[in-house]
Amino acid sequence: MDVRALCDGDLELVCRHREALFRDAGEDEDVLRTMTQHFRTWLQPRLRDGAYFGFVLSDNEQPIAGIGLMLLDWPPHPSHPTQDKRGYVLNVYVEPAYRKRGLAREMMRLAEAELAKRGVRFAVLHATEKGRSLYAGLGWIGMTEMSKSISSDSPADRIT
Amino acid sequence: MDVRALCDGDLELVCRHREALFRDAGEDEDVLRTMTQHFRTWLQPRLRDGAYFGFVLSDNEQPIAGIGLMLLDWPPHPSHPTQDKRGYVLNVYVEPAYRKRGLAREMMRLAEAELAKRGVRFAVLHATEKGRSLYAGLGWIGMTEMSKSISSDSPADRIT
């Protein structure tokens, strides 16, 4: 098993991993196709300039797992009062035939070490249902994030 | 009651709101002081160039509540497959004497309308314990975000 840093040439691999993990989570094929088309455009310059980084694991020169990392510009916060960055972990994917061997756990260890090397003191991720217990076992704790889809006809009510 | 957009001159007001809301949430004074010092440095250029925007409510020309907004660069996702941005709502604060009058709810309505106007279709926020039921009542739902403080001595274990 080999590990190497993500590079420019991994564009399609990362797109495939992101699509596969959301497919595993039950997302619709039409949505996945649209997402990947836009994600590819988003990812290409960021893989090139290193804003998106991470690792690929290979077995006999075949990539079998990957993990992505970013640094988010973020307002200093009680969890990182001196820093204006958060680490972000995404697109953690292991090919089905290679699961249950601890590879995701190993990739998370690499990711945390890489973030630490870059001076990051606080990181976040979004867990799929399947991933949550793995991350919890590695010391990641649930946050209070909430989300909403914004309707384009939200009323701009005035306060009177 | 008047509403206006945030401007350059609101630097100290926003710093005060952010500090007060985390104080209400039980954060330590030393942490708050350090956070605000770094937050001010972070915020100043972003208020100026409009990367941080939002609204202030005033009563008799005294600011009594505020809300902040940002657009986060984000990889296209099943919740926003064609967009590489998420709206982010933060620093929602109402002075104690003006609570229980629906002002936070009104500010959220302004915020959603502003995000919609800017073409944003998906937004997130982090709720304090006190804020959660308000946001839930406005249609915001819990996410699966997890976080971890990254130790600077994370072992860079190699996969063998």
Short mmCIF file of N, CA and C in Angstrom, two decimals, chain A residues 5-154:
data_model
loop_
_atom_site.label_atom_id
_atom_site.label_comp_id
_atom_site.label_asym_id
_atom_site.label_seq_id
_atom_site.Cartn_x
_atom_site.Cartn_y
_atom_site.Cartn_z
N ALA A 5 0.77 12.44 -2.05
CA ALA A 5 -0.04 13.66 -2.03
C ALA A 5 -0.88 13.74 -3.30
N LEU A 6 -2.07 14.34 -3.18
CA LEU A 6 -2.90 14.62 -4.36
C LEU A 6 -2.13 15.54 -5.31
N CYS A 7 -2.37 15.37 -6.61
CA CYS A 7 -1.74 16.25 -7.60
C CYS A 7 -2.75 16.61 -8.69
N ASP A 8 -2.35 17.52 -9.58
CA ASP A 8 -3.18 17.95 -10.72
C ASP A 8 -3.89 16.81 -11.43
N GLY A 9 -3.14 15.72 -11.65
CA GLY A 9 -3.66 14.60 -12.42
C GLY A 9 -4.77 13.83 -11.73
N ASP A 10 -5.07 14.19 -10.48
CA ASP A 10 -6.10 13.46 -9.72
C ASP A 10 -7.49 14.08 -9.86
N LEU A 11 -7.66 15.01 -10.80
CA LEU A 11 -8.95 15.69 -10.95
C LEU A 11 -10.11 14.70 -11.07
N GLU A 12 -10.00 13.76 -12.00
CA GLU A 12 -11.11 12.83 -12.22
C GLU A 12 -11.28 11.87 -11.04
N LEU A 13 -10.17 11.50 -10.44
CA LEU A 13 -10.24 10.60 -9.28
C LEU A 13 -11.03 11.25 -8.13
N VAL A 14 -10.72 12.51 -7.83
CA VAL A 14 -11.42 13.19 -6.74
C VAL A 14 -12.90 13.38 -7.09
N CYS A 15 -13.17 13.72 -8.35
CA CYS A 15 -14.59 13.84 -8.78
C CYS A 15 -15.32 12.51 -8.58
N ARG A 16 -14.65 11.43 -8.94
CA ARG A 16 -15.27 10.11 -8.81
C ARG A 16 -15.51 9.77 -7.34
N HIS A 17 -14.54 10.06 -6.48
CA HIS A 17 -14.69 9.79 -5.05
C HIS A 17 -15.87 10.59 -4.46
N ARG A 18 -15.93 11.88 -4.81
CA ARG A 18 -17.01 12.72 -4.26
C ARG A 18 -18.38 12.21 -4.72
N GLU A 19 -18.45 11.87 -6.00
CA GLU A 19 -19.73 11.37 -6.52
C GLU A 19 -20.10 10.05 -5.84
N ALA A 20 -19.12 9.17 -5.69
CA ALA A 20 -19.41 7.84 -5.11
C ALA A 20 -19.85 7.94 -3.65
N LEU A 21 -19.24 8.84 -2.90
CA LEU A 21 -19.62 8.90 -1.48
C LEU A 21 -21.03 9.45 -1.31
N PHE A 22 -21.41 10.41 -2.18
CA PHE A 22 -22.79 10.91 -2.08
C PHE A 22 -23.78 9.90 -2.67
N ARG A 23 -23.33 9.10 -3.63
CA ARG A 23 -24.19 8.01 -4.14
C ARG A 23 -24.43 7.00 -3.02
N ASP A 24 -23.38 6.63 -2.31
CA ASP A 24 -23.51 5.71 -1.16
C ASP A 24 -24.48 6.28 -0.12
N ALA A 25 -24.53 7.61 -0.02
CA ALA A 25 -25.41 8.25 0.97
C ALA A 25 -26.84 8.40 0.44
N GLY A 26 -27.09 7.88 -0.78
CA GLY A 26 -28.46 7.86 -1.29
C GLY A 26 -28.88 9.04 -2.16
N GLU A 27 -27.92 9.83 -2.60
CA GLU A 27 -28.30 10.99 -3.44
C GLU A 27 -28.73 10.53 -4.84
N ASP A 28 -29.56 11.35 -5.44
CA ASP A 28 -30.14 11.10 -6.75
C ASP A 28 -29.11 11.24 -7.89
N GLU A 29 -29.20 10.38 -8.90
CA GLU A 29 -28.20 10.39 -9.99
C GLU A 29 -28.18 11.71 -10.76
N ASP A 30 -29.33 12.30 -10.97
CA ASP A 30 -29.36 13.59 -11.70
C ASP A 30 -28.61 14.67 -10.92
N VAL A 31 -28.87 14.70 -9.62
CA VAL A 31 -28.19 15.68 -8.77
C VAL A 31 -26.68 15.43 -8.78
N LEU A 32 -26.29 14.16 -8.70
CA LEU A 32 -24.86 13.81 -8.69
C LEU A 32 -24.19 14.27 -9.98
N ARG A 33 -24.85 14.04 -11.09
CA ARG A 33 -24.27 14.41 -12.39
C ARG A 33 -24.05 15.92 -12.46
N THR A 34 -25.08 16.66 -12.04
CA THR A 34 -24.98 18.14 -12.05
C THR A 34 -23.88 18.61 -11.09
N MET A 35 -23.87 18.02 -9.90
CA MET A 35 -22.86 18.40 -8.92
C MET A 35 -21.46 18.17 -9.47
N THR A 36 -21.22 16.99 -10.02
CA THR A 36 -19.87 16.64 -10.46
C THR A 36 -19.41 17.56 -11.58
N GLN A 37 -20.31 17.89 -12.48
CA GLN A 37 -19.98 18.81 -13.57
C GLN A 37 -19.47 20.16 -13.00
N HIS A 38 -20.17 20.67 -12.00
CA HIS A 38 -19.76 21.94 -11.40
C HIS A 38 -18.58 21.77 -10.45
N PHE A 39 -18.53 20.64 -9.78
CA PHE A 39 -17.42 20.40 -8.85
C PHE A 39 -16.10 20.33 -9.62
N ARG A 40 -16.11 19.68 -10.78
CA ARG A 40 -14.89 19.56 -11.58
C ARG A 40 -14.32 20.94 -11.92
N THR A 41 -15.22 21.83 -12.35
CA THR A 41 -14.83 23.20 -12.70
C THR A 41 -14.27 23.94 -11.48
N TRP A 42 -14.90 23.70 -10.35
CA TRP A 42 -14.46 24.33 -9.09
C TRP A 42 -13.10 23.78 -8.68
N LEU A 43 -12.93 22.44 -8.80
CA LEU A 43 -11.75 21.77 -8.26
C LEU A 43 -10.48 22.04 -9.06
N GLN A 44 -10.59 22.08 -10.37
CA GLN A 44 -9.40 22.11 -11.22
C GLN A 44 -8.38 23.18 -10.81
N PRO A 45 -8.78 24.46 -10.70
CA PRO A 45 -7.78 25.47 -10.32
C PRO A 45 -7.28 25.28 -8.88
N ARG A 46 -8.11 24.71 -8.02
CA ARG A 46 -7.73 24.56 -6.61
C ARG A 46 -6.78 23.39 -6.39
N LEU A 47 -6.90 22.35 -7.23
CA LEU A 47 -5.90 21.26 -7.18
C LEU A 47 -4.56 21.81 -7.68
N ARG A 48 -4.64 22.65 -8.69
CA ARG A 48 -3.43 23.19 -9.31
C ARG A 48 -2.68 24.11 -8.36
N ASP A 49 -3.42 25.02 -7.68
CA ASP A 49 -2.71 25.98 -6.82
C ASP A 49 -2.56 25.49 -5.39
N GLY A 50 -3.05 24.27 -5.12
CA GLY A 50 -2.84 23.68 -3.80
C GLY A 50 -3.85 24.11 -2.75
N ALA A 51 -4.89 24.88 -3.13
CA ALA A 51 -5.92 25.25 -2.16
C ALA A 51 -6.70 24.00 -1.73
N TYR A 52 -6.78 23.02 -2.63
CA TYR A 52 -7.34 21.70 -2.31
C TYR A 52 -6.16 20.74 -2.30
N PHE A 53 -5.96 20.07 -1.18
CA PHE A 53 -4.84 19.14 -1.10
C PHE A 53 -5.31 17.87 -0.39
N GLY A 54 -4.41 16.93 -0.21
CA GLY A 54 -4.82 15.69 0.44
C GLY A 54 -3.94 14.53 0.01
N PHE A 55 -4.50 13.33 0.13
CA PHE A 55 -3.71 12.12 -0.09
C PHE A 55 -4.50 11.08 -0.90
N VAL A 56 -3.73 10.25 -1.58
CA VAL A 56 -4.28 9.10 -2.30
C VAL A 56 -3.55 7.86 -1.82
N LEU A 57 -4.30 6.80 -1.55
CA LEU A 57 -3.68 5.50 -1.25
C LEU A 57 -3.80 4.62 -2.48
N SER A 58 -2.75 3.88 -2.77
CA SER A 58 -2.76 2.98 -3.91
C SER A 58 -2.32 1.58 -3.51
N ASP A 59 -2.87 0.62 -4.23
CA ASP A 59 -2.47 -0.78 -4.07
C ASP A 59 -2.06 -1.26 -5.45
N ASN A 60 -0.84 -1.68 -5.61
CA ASN A 60 -0.34 -2.07 -6.94
C ASN A 60 -0.58 -0.98 -7.98
N GLU A 61 -0.29 0.23 -7.59
CA GLU A 61 -0.42 1.40 -8.47
C GLU A 61 -1.85 1.76 -8.87
N GLN A 62 -2.82 1.07 -8.27
CA GLN A 62 -4.22 1.45 -8.48
C GLN A 62 -4.69 2.27 -7.28
N PRO A 63 -5.23 3.50 -7.52
CA PRO A 63 -5.75 4.29 -6.39
C PRO A 63 -6.96 3.58 -5.78
N ILE A 64 -6.95 3.43 -4.45
CA ILE A 64 -8.05 2.70 -3.81
C ILE A 64 -8.72 3.52 -2.69
N ALA A 65 -8.17 4.70 -2.41
CA ALA A 65 -8.78 5.54 -1.37
C ALA A 65 -8.21 6.95 -1.49
N GLY A 66 -8.97 7.92 -1.00
CA GLY A 66 -8.50 9.30 -1.05
C GLY A 66 -9.14 10.16 0.03
N ILE A 67 -8.48 11.26 0.33
CA ILE A 67 -8.98 12.21 1.32
C ILE A 67 -8.60 13.62 0.85
N GLY A 68 -9.53 14.56 1.00
CA GLY A 68 -9.28 15.94 0.60
C GLY A 68 -9.21 16.87 1.80
N LEU A 69 -8.46 17.96 1.64
CA LEU A 69 -8.29 18.95 2.71
C LEU A 69 -8.33 20.36 2.14
N MET A 70 -8.83 21.27 2.93
CA MET A 70 -8.82 22.69 2.57
C MET A 70 -8.58 23.50 3.84
N LEU A 71 -8.15 24.73 3.66
CA LEU A 71 -8.13 25.67 4.77
C LEU A 71 -9.24 26.69 4.50
N LEU A 72 -10.18 26.77 5.42
CA LEU A 72 -11.29 27.72 5.27
C LEU A 72 -10.91 29.03 5.94
N ASP A 73 -11.13 30.12 5.24
CA ASP A 73 -11.03 31.45 5.85
C ASP A 73 -12.17 31.57 6.85
N TRP A 74 -11.84 31.82 8.12
CA TRP A 74 -12.91 31.80 9.12
C TRP A 74 -12.64 32.85 10.20
N PRO A 75 -13.66 33.54 10.66
CA PRO A 75 -13.43 34.51 11.73
C PRO A 75 -12.90 33.85 13.00
N PRO A 76 -11.89 34.45 13.63
CA PRO A 76 -11.43 33.93 14.92
C PRO A 76 -12.61 33.67 15.86
N HIS A 77 -12.53 32.54 16.57
CA HIS A 77 -13.67 31.96 17.27
C HIS A 77 -13.14 31.40 18.60
N PRO A 78 -13.99 31.25 19.62
CA PRO A 78 -13.48 30.71 20.88
C PRO A 78 -12.71 29.39 20.71
N SER A 79 -13.03 28.58 19.71
CA SER A 79 -12.30 27.33 19.50
C SER A 79 -10.94 27.54 18.83
N HIS A 80 -10.73 28.73 18.25
CA HIS A 80 -9.43 29.05 17.64
C HIS A 80 -9.27 30.57 17.67
N PRO A 81 -9.11 31.11 18.91
CA PRO A 81 -9.18 32.56 19.09
C PRO A 81 -8.07 33.36 18.41
N THR A 82 -6.93 32.74 18.12
CA THR A 82 -5.84 33.49 17.49
C THR A 82 -5.75 33.23 16.00
N GLN A 83 -6.57 32.31 15.48
CA GLN A 83 -6.44 31.91 14.07
C GLN A 83 -7.66 32.28 13.25
N ASP A 84 -7.42 32.68 12.00
CA ASP A 84 -8.52 33.00 11.08
C ASP A 84 -8.65 31.94 9.99
N LYS A 85 -8.34 30.71 10.36
CA LYS A 85 -8.46 29.58 9.44
C LYS A 85 -9.03 28.37 10.19
N ARG A 86 -9.80 27.56 9.47
CA ARG A 86 -10.19 26.23 9.95
C ARG A 86 -9.76 25.21 8.92
N GLY A 87 -9.30 24.07 9.38
CA GLY A 87 -9.09 22.98 8.46
C GLY A 87 -10.44 22.38 8.08
N TYR A 88 -10.54 21.85 6.86
CA TYR A 88 -11.76 21.17 6.45
C TYR A 88 -11.38 19.86 5.77
N VAL A 89 -12.00 18.78 6.22
CA VAL A 89 -11.73 17.44 5.68
C VAL A 89 -12.92 17.03 4.84
N LEU A 90 -12.68 16.59 3.61
CA LEU A 90 -13.81 16.22 2.75
C LEU A 90 -13.42 15.11 1.77
N ASN A 91 -14.43 14.54 1.17
CA ASN A 91 -14.23 13.53 0.13
C ASN A 91 -13.37 12.35 0.59
N VAL A 92 -13.67 11.90 1.79
CA VAL A 92 -13.00 10.72 2.35
C VAL A 92 -13.66 9.49 1.74
N TYR A 93 -12.91 8.76 0.95
CA TYR A 93 -13.52 7.63 0.23
C TYR A 93 -12.56 6.45 0.14
N VAL A 94 -13.10 5.26 0.39
CA VAL A 94 -12.34 4.01 0.26
C VAL A 94 -13.12 3.09 -0.67
N GLU A 95 -12.47 2.57 -1.68
CA GLU A 95 -13.15 1.64 -2.59
C GLU A 95 -13.74 0.46 -1.80
N PRO A 96 -14.94 0.02 -2.19
CA PRO A 96 -15.63 -1.03 -1.41
C PRO A 96 -14.76 -2.24 -1.09
N ALA A 97 -13.98 -2.70 -2.05
CA ALA A 97 -13.17 -3.91 -1.81
C ALA A 97 -12.09 -3.71 -0.75
N TYR A 98 -11.82 -2.46 -0.39
CA TYR A 98 -10.73 -2.17 0.56
C TYR A 98 -11.24 -1.66 1.91
N ARG A 99 -12.54 -1.81 2.13
CA ARG A 99 -13.08 -1.31 3.40
C ARG A 99 -12.81 -2.30 4.55
N LYS A 100 -13.07 -1.82 5.75
CA LYS A 100 -12.90 -2.63 6.97
C LYS A 100 -11.45 -3.04 7.21
N ARG A 101 -10.53 -2.21 6.72
CA ARG A 101 -9.11 -2.47 6.98
C ARG A 101 -8.46 -1.29 7.70
N GLY A 102 -9.27 -0.32 8.09
CA GLY A 102 -8.70 0.82 8.82
C GLY A 102 -8.09 1.88 7.93
N LEU A 103 -8.37 1.85 6.62
CA LEU A 103 -7.73 2.83 5.72
C LEU A 103 -8.26 4.25 5.94
N ALA A 104 -9.56 4.38 6.19
CA ALA A 104 -10.10 5.72 6.45
C ALA A 104 -9.46 6.30 7.71
N ARG A 105 -9.31 5.46 8.71
CA ARG A 105 -8.68 5.88 9.95
C ARG A 105 -7.24 6.34 9.70
N GLU A 106 -6.53 5.60 8.87
CA GLU A 106 -5.14 5.97 8.55
C GLU A 106 -5.10 7.29 7.77
N MET A 107 -6.06 7.45 6.85
CA MET A 107 -6.08 8.70 6.10
C MET A 107 -6.39 9.88 7.01
N MET A 108 -7.27 9.67 7.99
CA MET A 108 -7.58 10.75 8.93
C MET A 108 -6.34 11.12 9.75
N ARG A 109 -5.52 10.12 10.06
CA ARG A 109 -4.29 10.40 10.82
C ARG A 109 -3.34 11.25 9.97
N LEU A 110 -3.22 10.87 8.69
CA LEU A 110 -2.39 11.66 7.77
C LEU A 110 -2.93 13.09 7.65
N ALA A 111 -4.25 13.20 7.55
CA ALA A 111 -4.88 14.51 7.38
C ALA A 111 -4.62 15.40 8.58
N GLU A 112 -4.81 14.85 9.77
CA GLU A 112 -4.60 15.66 10.98
C GLU A 112 -3.14 16.09 11.10
N ALA A 113 -2.25 15.19 10.73
CA ALA A 113 -0.82 15.53 10.78
C ALA A 113 -0.49 16.63 9.77
N GLU A 114 -1.09 16.54 8.59
CA GLU A 114 -0.85 17.56 7.57
C GLU A 114 -1.39 18.92 8.02
N LEU A 115 -2.59 18.91 8.61
CA LEU A 115 -3.16 20.17 9.11
C LEU A 115 -2.28 20.74 10.23
N ALA A 116 -1.83 19.86 11.12
CA ALA A 116 -0.96 20.32 12.21
C ALA A 116 0.32 20.91 11.65
N LYS A 117 0.89 20.27 10.63
CA LYS A 117 2.12 20.76 10.00
C LYS A 117 1.92 22.16 9.43
N ARG A 118 0.68 22.42 8.96
CA ARG A 118 0.39 23.75 8.39
C ARG A 118 -0.07 24.74 9.45
N GLY A 119 0.00 24.33 10.71
CA GLY A 119 -0.30 25.25 11.80
C GLY A 119 -1.77 25.39 12.15
N VAL A 120 -2.61 24.54 11.60
CA VAL A 120 -4.06 24.61 11.86
C VAL A 120 -4.36 23.97 13.21
N ARG A 121 -5.18 24.66 14.03
CA ARG A 121 -5.49 24.14 15.36
C ARG A 121 -6.92 23.67 15.52
N PHE A 122 -7.75 23.85 14.50
CA PHE A 122 -9.16 23.46 14.63
C PHE A 122 -9.67 23.07 13.26
N ALA A 123 -10.35 21.94 13.19
CA ALA A 123 -10.81 21.47 11.89
C ALA A 123 -12.25 20.96 11.99
N VAL A 124 -12.92 20.97 10.87
CA VAL A 124 -14.30 20.48 10.80
C VAL A 124 -14.47 19.55 9.60
N LEU A 125 -15.55 18.80 9.62
CA LEU A 125 -15.93 17.94 8.50
C LEU A 125 -17.43 17.73 8.57
N HIS A 126 -18.00 17.22 7.50
CA HIS A 126 -19.39 16.79 7.53
C HIS A 126 -19.42 15.28 7.34
N ALA A 127 -19.97 14.59 8.32
CA ALA A 127 -19.99 13.13 8.30
C ALA A 127 -21.24 12.62 7.60
N THR A 128 -21.08 11.58 6.79
CA THR A 128 -22.26 10.84 6.36
C THR A 128 -22.65 9.93 7.52
N GLU A 129 -23.85 9.42 7.45
CA GLU A 129 -24.35 8.50 8.47
C GLU A 129 -23.33 7.38 8.74
N LYS A 130 -22.80 6.83 7.63
CA LYS A 130 -21.84 5.73 7.76
C LYS A 130 -20.53 6.14 8.42
N GLY A 131 -20.13 7.39 8.21
CA GLY A 131 -18.82 7.82 8.68
C GLY A 131 -18.78 8.27 10.12
N ARG A 132 -19.97 8.59 10.66
CA ARG A 132 -19.99 9.28 11.94
C ARG A 132 -19.28 8.53 13.08
N SER A 133 -19.48 7.22 13.16
CA SER A 133 -18.89 6.51 14.30
C SER A 133 -17.36 6.44 14.18
N LEU A 134 -16.88 6.33 12.94
CA LEU A 134 -15.42 6.38 12.74
C LEU A 134 -14.85 7.68 13.31
N TYR A 135 -15.45 8.82 12.89
CA TYR A 135 -14.92 10.11 13.32
C TYR A 135 -15.06 10.30 14.83
N ALA A 136 -16.20 9.86 15.36
CA ALA A 136 -16.40 9.99 16.80
C ALA A 136 -15.31 9.22 17.55
N GLY A 137 -14.96 8.05 17.03
CA GLY A 137 -13.92 7.24 17.65
C GLY A 137 -12.54 7.89 17.59
N LEU A 138 -12.37 8.82 16.66
CA LEU A 138 -11.10 9.53 16.52
C LEU A 138 -11.12 10.88 17.26
N GLY A 139 -12.17 11.13 18.03
CA GLY A 139 -12.20 12.33 18.84
C GLY A 139 -12.93 13.51 18.23
N TRP A 140 -13.59 13.31 17.10
CA TRP A 140 -14.37 14.39 16.49
C TRP A 140 -15.73 14.45 17.19
N ILE A 141 -16.20 15.66 17.45
CA ILE A 141 -17.46 15.81 18.17
C ILE A 141 -18.48 16.59 17.35
N GLY A 142 -19.75 16.32 17.61
CA GLY A 142 -20.83 16.96 16.85
C GLY A 142 -20.90 18.45 17.10
N MET A 143 -21.23 19.19 16.05
CA MET A 143 -21.34 20.65 16.14
C MET A 143 -22.81 21.06 16.03
N THR A 144 -23.04 22.34 16.17
CA THR A 144 -24.42 22.87 16.21
C THR A 144 -24.79 23.54 14.89
N GLU A 145 -24.18 23.09 13.80
CA GLU A 145 -24.48 23.72 12.52
C GLU A 145 -25.92 23.43 12.09
N MET A 146 -26.55 24.42 11.49
CA MET A 146 -27.88 24.25 10.91
C MET A 146 -27.83 24.82 9.49
N SER A 147 -28.73 24.33 8.65
CA SER A 147 -28.73 24.79 7.26
C SER A 147 -30.15 25.05 6.79
N LYS A 148 -30.25 25.80 5.72
CA LYS A 148 -31.56 26.04 5.10
C LYS A 148 -31.36 26.31 3.61
N SER A 149 -32.24 25.75 2.81
CA SER A 149 -32.26 26.12 1.40
C SER A 149 -32.97 27.45 1.28
N ILE A 150 -32.34 28.39 0.59
CA ILE A 150 -32.86 29.75 0.51
C ILE A 150 -33.75 29.85 -0.72
N SER A 151 -34.99 30.23 -0.48
CA SER A 151 -35.92 30.40 -1.60
C SER A 151 -35.63 31.72 -2.29
N SER A 152 -35.72 31.72 -3.61
CA SER A 152 -35.41 32.95 -4.33
C SER A 152 -36.52 33.99 -4.17
N ASP A 153 -37.64 33.59 -3.57
CA ASP A 153 -38.71 34.57 -3.33
C ASP A 153 -38.88 34.86 -1.84
N SER A 154 -37.75 34.77 -1.08
CA SER A 154 -37.83 35.16 0.33
C SER A 154 -38.33 36.59 0.43
#
